[in-house]
Short mmCIF file of C-alpha atoms in Angstrom, two decimals:
data_model
loop_
_atom_site.label_atom_id
_atom_site.label_comp_id
_atom_site.label_asym_id
_atom_site.label_seq_id
_atom_site.Cartn_x
_atom_site.Cartn_y
_atom_site.Cartn_z
CA UNK A 1 -0.01 0.01 -0.01
CA UNK A 2 1.59 3.31 -1.17
CA UNK A 3 1.47 6.11 1.62
CA UNK A 4 -0.61 9.16 1.09
CA UNK A 5 2.64 11.25 1.57
CA UNK A 6 4.44 9.37 -1.18
CA UNK A 7 1.56 10.13 -3.41
CA UNK A 8 1.49 13.86 -2.65
CA UNK A 9 5.34 14.15 -2.89
CA UNK A 10 5.33 12.44 -6.22
CA UNK A 11 2.39 14.76 -7.46
CA UNK A 12 4.25 17.74 -6.42
CA UNK A 13 7.43 16.75 -8.15
CA UNK A 14 5.43 15.53 -11.34
CA UNK A 15 4.09 19.12 -11.53
CA UNK A 16 7.51 20.65 -11.39
CA UNK A 17 8.72 18.02 -13.99
CA UNK A 18 5.86 18.97 -16.25
CA UNK A 19 6.65 22.59 -16.02
CA UNK A 20 10.28 21.81 -16.95
CA UNK A 21 9.08 19.85 -19.84
CA UNK A 22 6.78 22.62 -21.18
CA UNK A 23 9.60 25.14 -20.76
CA UNK A 24 11.92 22.90 -22.73
CA UNK A 25 9.37 22.44 -25.42
CA UNK A 26 8.48 26.17 -25.62
CA UNK A 27 12.27 27.17 -25.45
CA UNK A 28 15.34 26.25 -27.44
CA UNK A 29 14.60 22.62 -28.04
CA UNK A 30 11.10 23.54 -29.52
CA UNK A 31 11.72 26.75 -31.28
CA UNK A 32 15.34 26.31 -32.78
CA UNK A 33 15.23 23.20 -34.88
CA UNK A 34 12.78 24.69 -37.63
CA UNK A 35 13.59 28.37 -37.22
CA UNK A 36 16.10 28.17 -40.13
CA UNK A 37 13.53 26.48 -42.43
CA UNK A 38 11.06 29.11 -41.39
CA UNK A 39 13.56 31.88 -42.20
CA UNK A 40 14.13 30.34 -45.58
CA UNK A 41 10.35 30.24 -46.38
CA UNK A 42 10.38 26.42 -46.52
CA UNK A 43 7.55 25.87 -44.01
CA UNK A 44 5.23 28.01 -42.13
CA UNK A 45 5.48 28.90 -38.39
CA UNK A 46 2.38 26.79 -37.47
CA UNK A 47 3.42 23.80 -39.18
CA UNK A 48 6.98 23.98 -37.70
CA UNK A 49 5.38 24.23 -34.31
CA UNK A 50 3.22 21.26 -34.99
CA UNK A 51 5.92 19.12 -36.43
CA UNK A 52 8.56 19.91 -33.71
CA UNK A 53 6.05 18.90 -30.93
CA UNK A 54 5.46 15.54 -32.74
CA UNK A 55 9.13 14.98 -33.36
CA UNK A 56 10.30 15.98 -29.84
CA UNK A 57 7.61 13.63 -28.48
CA UNK A 58 8.98 10.74 -30.59
CA UNK A 59 12.68 11.51 -29.64
CA UNK A 60 11.65 11.55 -25.97
CA UNK A 61 9.99 8.04 -26.04
CA UNK A 62 12.52 6.34 -28.44
CA UNK A 63 15.74 7.92 -27.23
CA UNK A 64 15.20 9.55 -23.78
CA UNK A 65 16.09 6.57 -21.32
CA UNK A 66 19.88 6.96 -21.38
CA UNK A 67 19.76 10.62 -20.16
CA UNK A 68 16.86 10.18 -17.89
CA UNK A 69 18.60 7.35 -15.96
CA UNK A 70 21.80 9.38 -15.81
CA UNK A 71 19.99 12.34 -14.17
CA UNK A 72 18.06 10.20 -11.88
CA UNK A 73 20.71 7.75 -10.63
CA UNK A 74 24.28 8.65 -11.80
CA UNK A 75 24.94 12.17 -10.75
CA UNK A 76 25.50 11.17 -7.00
CA UNK A 77 27.14 8.14 -5.25
CA UNK A 78 26.34 6.51 -2.07
CA UNK A 79 22.65 7.66 -1.84
CA UNK A 80 19.28 7.25 -3.60
CA UNK A 81 17.44 10.50 -3.91
CA UNK A 82 14.61 10.56 -1.41
CA UNK A 83 11.23 11.67 -2.50
CA UNK A 84 11.75 15.05 -0.60
CA UNK A 85 15.13 15.54 -2.24
CA UNK A 86 14.03 14.91 -5.74
CA UNK A 87 11.04 17.37 -5.09
CA UNK A 88 13.13 20.12 -3.79
CA UNK A 89 15.70 19.52 -6.55
CA UNK A 90 13.17 19.82 -9.20
CA UNK A 91 11.23 22.64 -7.72
CA UNK A 92 14.39 24.77 -7.39
CA UNK A 93 15.47 23.98 -11.01
CA UNK A 94 11.92 24.79 -12.06
CA UNK A 95 11.86 28.15 -10.37
CA UNK A 96 15.15 28.92 -11.96
CA UNK A 97 13.99 28.08 -15.33
CA UNK A 98 10.75 30.13 -14.66
CA UNK A 99 12.90 33.15 -13.82
CA UNK A 100 14.77 32.69 -17.08
CA UNK A 101 11.59 32.37 -19.03
CA UNK A 102 9.89 35.36 -17.70
CA UNK A 103 12.92 37.70 -17.56
CA UNK A 104 14.64 36.71 -20.77
CA UNK A 105 17.81 35.62 -19.22
CA UNK A 106 19.59 32.40 -20.86
CA UNK A 107 19.31 30.13 -17.88
CA UNK A 108 20.25 26.60 -19.24
CA UNK A 109 17.89 23.89 -18.25
CA UNK A 110 20.77 21.32 -18.34
CA UNK A 111 22.94 23.26 -15.91
CA UNK A 112 20.07 24.00 -13.44
CA UNK A 113 18.79 20.48 -13.16
CA UNK A 114 22.20 18.86 -13.08
CA UNK A 115 23.26 21.35 -10.57
CA UNK A 116 20.06 20.85 -8.47
CA UNK A 117 20.22 17.04 -8.38
CA UNK A 118 23.90 17.28 -7.20
CA UNK A 119 22.99 19.87 -4.66
CA UNK A 120 20.40 17.82 -3.03
CA UNK A 121 22.41 14.65 -3.34
CA UNK A 122 25.43 16.18 -1.51
CA UNK A 123 23.03 17.61 1.17
CA UNK A 124 21.61 14.03 1.80
CA UNK A 125 25.25 12.97 2.37
CA UNK A 126 26.19 11.51 -0.96
CA UNK A 127 29.43 11.62 -2.62
CA UNK A 128 30.35 13.27 -5.91
CA UNK A 129 30.11 10.98 -8.97
CA UNK A 130 33.40 12.07 -10.22
CA UNK A 131 33.77 9.73 -13.34
CA UNK A 132 30.33 10.95 -14.51
CA UNK A 133 31.35 14.60 -13.85
CA UNK A 134 34.21 14.04 -16.03
CA UNK A 135 32.10 12.83 -18.83
CA UNK A 136 29.59 15.79 -18.45
CA UNK A 137 32.48 18.40 -18.14
CA UNK A 138 34.29 16.92 -21.16
CA UNK A 139 31.21 17.27 -23.54
CA UNK A 140 30.16 20.68 -22.03
CA UNK A 141 33.76 22.00 -22.60
CA UNK A 142 34.22 20.53 -25.84
CA UNK A 143 30.76 21.40 -27.37
CA UNK A 144 31.83 25.09 -28.09
CA UNK A 145 34.98 24.12 -29.93
CA UNK A 146 33.75 20.82 -31.62
CA UNK A 147 30.22 22.14 -32.71
CA UNK A 148 31.53 25.61 -33.48
CA UNK A 149 34.56 24.20 -35.32
CA UNK A 150 32.47 21.85 -37.44
CA UNK A 151 30.02 24.60 -38.21
CA UNK A 152 32.82 27.00 -39.20
CA UNK A 153 34.28 24.33 -41.54
CA UNK A 154 30.86 23.55 -43.31
CA UNK A 155 30.08 27.17 -43.72
CA UNK A 156 33.32 27.91 -45.21
CA UNK A 157 33.12 24.94 -47.66
CA UNK A 158 29.60 26.20 -48.57
CA UNK A 159 30.74 29.67 -49.03
CA UNK A 160 34.05 29.23 -50.93
CA UNK A 161 32.84 26.26 -52.87
CA UNK A 162 36.10 24.19 -53.57
CA UNK A 163 33.63 21.99 -55.46
CA UNK A 164 30.24 22.67 -56.67
CA UNK A 165 27.44 23.61 -54.18
CA UNK A 166 25.34 20.73 -55.38
CA UNK A 167 28.22 18.23 -54.68
CA UNK A 168 28.73 19.64 -51.28
CA UNK A 169 25.05 19.42 -50.39
CA UNK A 170 24.89 15.79 -51.66
CA UNK A 171 28.09 14.91 -49.67
CA UNK A 172 26.44 16.48 -46.57
CA UNK A 173 23.36 14.53 -47.10
CA UNK A 174 25.47 11.31 -47.27
CA UNK A 175 27.16 12.27 -44.06
CA UNK A 176 23.71 12.53 -42.49
CA UNK A 177 22.94 9.08 -43.83
CA UNK A 178 25.99 7.71 -41.97
CA UNK A 179 24.94 9.32 -38.73
CA UNK A 180 21.18 8.21 -39.00
CA UNK A 181 22.43 4.56 -39.79
CA UNK A 182 24.41 4.47 -36.61
CA UNK A 183 22.37 6.32 -33.97
CA UNK A 184 20.47 4.11 -31.53
CA UNK A 185 16.72 3.63 -31.07
CA UNK A 186 14.76 1.83 -28.53
CA UNK A 187 12.60 0.40 -31.19
CA UNK A 188 15.77 -1.73 -32.44
CA UNK A 189 16.94 -3.07 -29.09
CA UNK A 190 15.68 -5.65 -26.76
CA UNK A 191 13.96 -5.01 -23.39
CA UNK A 192 15.48 -1.95 -21.94
CA UNK A 193 18.20 -1.67 -24.63
CA UNK A 194 18.68 0.33 -27.74
CA UNK A 195 20.48 -0.37 -30.89
CA UNK A 196 21.20 1.35 -34.43
CA UNK A 197 19.68 0.35 -37.67
CA UNK A 198 23.22 -0.52 -39.02
CA UNK A 199 23.92 -2.94 -36.09
CA UNK A 200 20.43 -4.44 -36.13
CA UNK A 201 20.43 -5.14 -39.85
CA UNK A 202 24.15 -5.87 -39.98
CA UNK A 203 23.90 -8.60 -37.42
CA UNK A 204 21.17 -10.21 -39.40
CA UNK A 205 23.13 -10.34 -42.65
CA UNK A 206 25.32 -13.56 -43.11
CA UNK A 207 29.08 -12.93 -42.43
CA UNK A 208 31.12 -10.75 -40.19
CA UNK A 209 29.18 -8.36 -38.14
CA UNK A 210 31.47 -5.39 -38.92
CA UNK A 211 31.09 -6.05 -42.64
CA UNK A 212 27.23 -6.00 -42.31
CA UNK A 213 27.48 -2.79 -40.32
CA UNK A 214 29.57 -1.16 -42.76
CA UNK A 215 27.39 -2.10 -45.81
CA UNK A 216 24.27 -0.90 -44.15
CA UNK A 217 25.93 2.35 -43.30
CA UNK A 218 27.09 2.69 -46.92
CA UNK A 219 23.69 1.85 -48.28
CA UNK A 220 21.98 4.44 -46.12
CA UNK A 221 24.54 7.11 -46.90
CA UNK A 222 24.19 6.38 -50.72
CA UNK A 223 20.39 6.60 -50.32
CA UNK A 224 20.43 10.04 -48.69
CA UNK A 225 22.98 11.32 -51.02
CA UNK A 226 20.98 10.04 -54.12
CA UNK A 227 17.82 11.64 -52.69
CA UNK A 228 19.36 15.08 -52.68
CA UNK A 229 21.11 14.69 -55.93
CA UNK A 230 17.74 14.25 -57.44
CA UNK A 231 16.25 16.93 -55.31
CA UNK A 232 18.90 19.62 -56.45
CA UNK A 233 18.60 18.84 -60.25
CA UNK A 234 16.13 21.68 -60.73
CA UNK A 235 17.59 24.42 -58.54
CA UNK A 236 20.10 24.36 -55.55
CA UNK A 237 17.98 26.68 -53.43
CA UNK A 238 15.14 24.21 -53.57
CA UNK A 239 17.46 21.34 -52.35
CA UNK A 240 18.84 23.68 -49.57
CA UNK A 241 15.21 24.36 -48.42
CA UNK A 242 14.34 20.80 -48.26
CA UNK A 243 17.72 19.94 -46.60
CA UNK A 244 16.92 22.58 -43.80
CA UNK A 245 13.61 20.82 -43.21
CA UNK A 246 15.22 17.40 -42.95
CA UNK A 247 17.89 18.65 -40.38
CA UNK A 248 15.23 20.64 -38.47
CA UNK A 249 13.18 17.33 -38.15
CA UNK A 250 16.32 15.42 -37.06
CA UNK A 251 17.46 18.15 -34.65
CA UNK A 252 13.93 18.40 -33.04
CA UNK A 253 13.91 14.54 -32.52
CA UNK A 254 17.39 14.58 -31.04
CA UNK A 255 16.31 17.58 -28.70
CA UNK A 256 13.33 15.41 -27.42
CA UNK A 257 15.82 12.60 -26.70
CA UNK A 258 18.47 14.59 -25.15
CA UNK A 259 16.26 16.90 -23.09
CA UNK A 260 13.46 14.97 -21.77
CA UNK A 261 15.71 13.23 -19.08
CA UNK A 262 16.22 16.93 -17.62
CA UNK A 263 12.48 16.98 -16.82
CA UNK A 264 11.67 13.51 -15.64
CA UNK A 265 15.14 12.13 -14.52
CA UNK A 266 14.78 13.19 -10.97
CA UNK A 267 11.39 11.41 -10.77
CA UNK A 268 12.99 8.00 -11.48
CA UNK A 269 14.02 7.40 -7.72
CA UNK A 270 10.37 8.28 -6.74
CA UNK A 271 8.79 6.05 -9.45
CA UNK A 272 10.20 2.92 -8.06
CA UNK A 273 8.05 3.20 -4.87
CA UNK A 274 4.92 3.58 -7.08
CA UNK A 275 6.13 0.93 -9.75
CA UNK A 276 5.74 3.45 -12.56
CA UNK A 277 7.83 2.12 -15.49
CA UNK A 278 10.33 4.32 -17.23
CA UNK A 279 8.41 4.15 -20.58
CA UNK A 280 5.39 5.79 -18.73
CA UNK A 281 7.67 8.62 -17.35
CA UNK A 282 9.09 9.09 -21.04
CA UNK A 283 5.61 9.50 -22.40
CA UNK A 284 4.71 11.88 -19.72
CA UNK A 285 7.75 13.91 -20.40
CA UNK A 286 7.09 13.82 -24.12
CA UNK A 287 3.60 15.02 -23.74
CA UNK A 288 5.03 18.02 -21.71
CA UNK A 289 7.49 18.86 -24.61
CA UNK A 290 4.58 18.44 -26.94
CA UNK A 291 2.37 20.77 -25.24
CA UNK A 292 5.26 23.21 -24.84
CA UNK A 293 6.15 23.00 -28.45
CA UNK A 294 2.39 23.72 -29.58
CA UNK A 295 1.68 26.57 -27.23
CA UNK A 296 4.81 28.30 -26.71
CA UNK A 297 7.25 27.33 -29.54
CA UNK A 298 5.39 29.09 -32.51
CA UNK A 299 5.99 32.59 -31.14
CA UNK A 300 9.53 31.75 -30.39
CA UNK A 301 10.02 30.33 -33.87
CA UNK A 302 8.63 33.42 -35.33
CA UNK A 303 11.04 35.55 -33.55
CA UNK A 304 14.12 33.40 -34.04
CA UNK A 305 13.39 32.85 -37.72
CA UNK A 306 14.25 36.51 -38.42
CA UNK A 307 17.73 36.04 -37.03
CA UNK A 308 18.04 32.85 -39.01
CA UNK A 309 16.76 34.70 -42.20
CA UNK A 310 19.70 36.90 -41.94
CA UNK A 311 21.96 33.83 -41.27
CA UNK A 312 21.11 32.39 -44.54
CA UNK A 313 20.48 28.83 -45.71
CA UNK A 314 24.11 27.74 -45.88
CA UNK A 315 25.11 29.06 -42.52
CA UNK A 316 22.03 27.39 -41.09
CA UNK A 317 22.70 24.00 -42.65
CA UNK A 318 26.24 24.23 -41.18
CA UNK A 319 24.83 25.16 -37.66
CA UNK A 320 22.34 22.35 -37.72
CA UNK A 321 24.58 19.38 -38.74
CA UNK A 322 26.92 19.53 -35.69
CA UNK A 323 23.93 20.30 -33.49
CA UNK A 324 22.31 16.97 -34.68
CA UNK A 325 25.63 15.24 -34.09
CA UNK A 326 26.34 16.57 -30.62
CA UNK A 327 22.85 16.05 -29.36
CA UNK A 328 23.02 12.31 -30.43
CA UNK A 329 26.26 11.95 -28.64
CA UNK A 330 24.77 13.21 -25.47
CA UNK A 331 22.00 10.68 -25.93
CA UNK A 332 24.33 7.72 -26.59
CA UNK A 333 26.30 8.29 -23.47
CA UNK A 334 23.57 9.50 -21.18
CA UNK A 335 25.03 13.01 -20.69
CA UNK A 336 22.63 15.90 -19.80
CA UNK A 337 23.51 18.67 -22.14
CA UNK A 338 22.40 22.16 -22.83
CA UNK A 339 20.71 22.48 -26.03
CA UNK A 340 21.30 26.38 -25.83
CA UNK A 341 24.96 25.61 -25.67
CA UNK A 342 24.87 23.32 -28.68
CA UNK A 343 22.88 25.69 -30.83
CA UNK A 344 24.68 28.91 -29.87
CA UNK A 345 28.15 27.36 -30.21
CA UNK A 346 27.10 26.20 -33.91
CA UNK A 347 25.71 29.49 -34.74
CA UNK A 348 28.82 31.42 -33.63
CA UNK A 349 31.14 28.92 -35.49
CA UNK A 350 28.96 29.34 -38.82
CA UNK A 351 28.88 33.17 -38.23
CA UNK A 352 32.66 33.38 -38.06
CA UNK A 353 32.94 31.90 -41.43
CA UNK A 354 30.82 34.64 -42.89
CA UNK A 355 32.52 37.51 -44.73
CA UNK A 356 32.10 41.11 -43.41
CA UNK A 357 29.73 41.76 -46.35
CA UNK A 358 27.40 39.02 -44.76
CA UNK A 359 27.09 40.50 -41.42
CA UNK A 360 28.91 37.58 -39.75
CA UNK A 361 30.15 39.36 -36.81
CA UNK A 362 29.55 37.83 -33.40
CA UNK A 363 29.12 40.03 -30.27
CA UNK A 364 31.86 39.12 -27.68
CA UNK A 365 29.90 40.99 -24.96
CA UNK A 366 26.78 38.73 -25.83
CA UNK A 367 28.91 35.61 -25.82
CA UNK A 368 30.46 36.54 -22.54
CA UNK A 369 27.07 37.27 -20.74
CA UNK A 370 25.74 33.89 -22.18
CA UNK A 371 28.64 32.10 -20.87
CA UNK A 372 28.31 33.68 -17.43
CA UNK A 373 24.64 32.73 -17.28
CA UNK A 374 25.50 29.15 -17.83
CA UNK A 375 28.06 29.16 -15.16
CA UNK A 376 25.85 30.88 -12.67
CA UNK A 377 22.98 28.51 -13.55
CA UNK A 378 25.06 25.64 -12.63
CA UNK A 379 26.71 27.08 -9.38
CA UNK A 380 23.50 28.68 -8.18
CA UNK A 381 21.39 25.58 -8.56
CA UNK A 382 23.87 23.63 -6.55
CA UNK A 383 24.07 25.98 -3.87
CA UNK A 384 20.30 26.73 -3.69
CA UNK A 385 19.29 23.05 -3.74
CA UNK A 386 21.83 22.02 -1.14
CA UNK A 387 20.54 24.89 1.12
CA UNK A 388 17.00 24.10 0.45
CA UNK A 389 17.29 20.49 1.34
CA UNK A 390 19.27 21.22 4.52
CA UNK A 391 16.86 23.88 5.56
CA UNK A 392 13.80 21.59 5.01
CA UNK A 393 15.44 18.83 6.79
CA UNK A 394 16.21 21.18 9.82
CA UNK A 395 12.69 22.47 9.74
CA UNK A 396 11.13 18.83 9.80
CA UNK A 397 13.50 17.79 12.61
#
């Protein structure tokens, strides 16, 4: 028999979790993926908001398990988050995100949730999970350089055209095919497992598994390259618009898989007492992302698309490709990552590749304020969550 107090605690935490999911869906993960396509007049604002919600929901259900489990169980050693700790951590993170939403400050959800879980875990007497922190820090620190660097190189290639623009677009489409063949989905794995299309089909093909994996990867890459070779026969601009739509869909799907864990991860310790399966939590978090995307994202998409309109299709393509790759890396290794950091880094990288005539300058002051907001989000959430749990514990005792 589940105690009433446990049910009430879970209900309170679930409300904070739903708000987090809504804020994520209405914010960067819901508004950014299709903004370039809207700016290029490839899709309307309302259709973009509708699609990003559905794709974010699908990503949450099919790819959200790794990050959710990491947030719920791998950020602190020696203790399991109590219902009170999870509720306090989620509530403080939700309040910080709400402050960012209503004041316009770029408070990163990944930093606030990660910091809040660590703060309450330490307050309970847990020990820092240093190996996991090293993974997280590596991805957080490398994202600006890797994402921005790749975006810069792609934007330079598309601008300088060492080969024809059509060949470059087709080659980039083939690269997307390689990534698609090797990202993991829950649908291809067994119970509680995930697997890639290349691995699943490759293992079913007679012969060495590596040969099958490489063959499937090559076939998917050729398929995508051929698809855009045909699509760009009439005009390059038409193919670029369609490529932006595809990339927007992939980034929206990846955002759902990488961000839903920030909303539902702290609920996992509570769900064990109530015997709620992880899939149900993922569906609930996915619904929160969906509602956020449908109710809040269209307005943001319209505003952001104006920036992307000046960015241009080529630089938008250059920014979205590494964003897709980094988000999928976070999903694969179960690392909570800021989607704002991913997107901002990629946009800055593609912006540096632009000539002065294209207006490609990047504001150093704006960059500095954004980074400062990220650092303060992490540090502040750790301190506030630690103090909040200790205060609650003292009041109860």
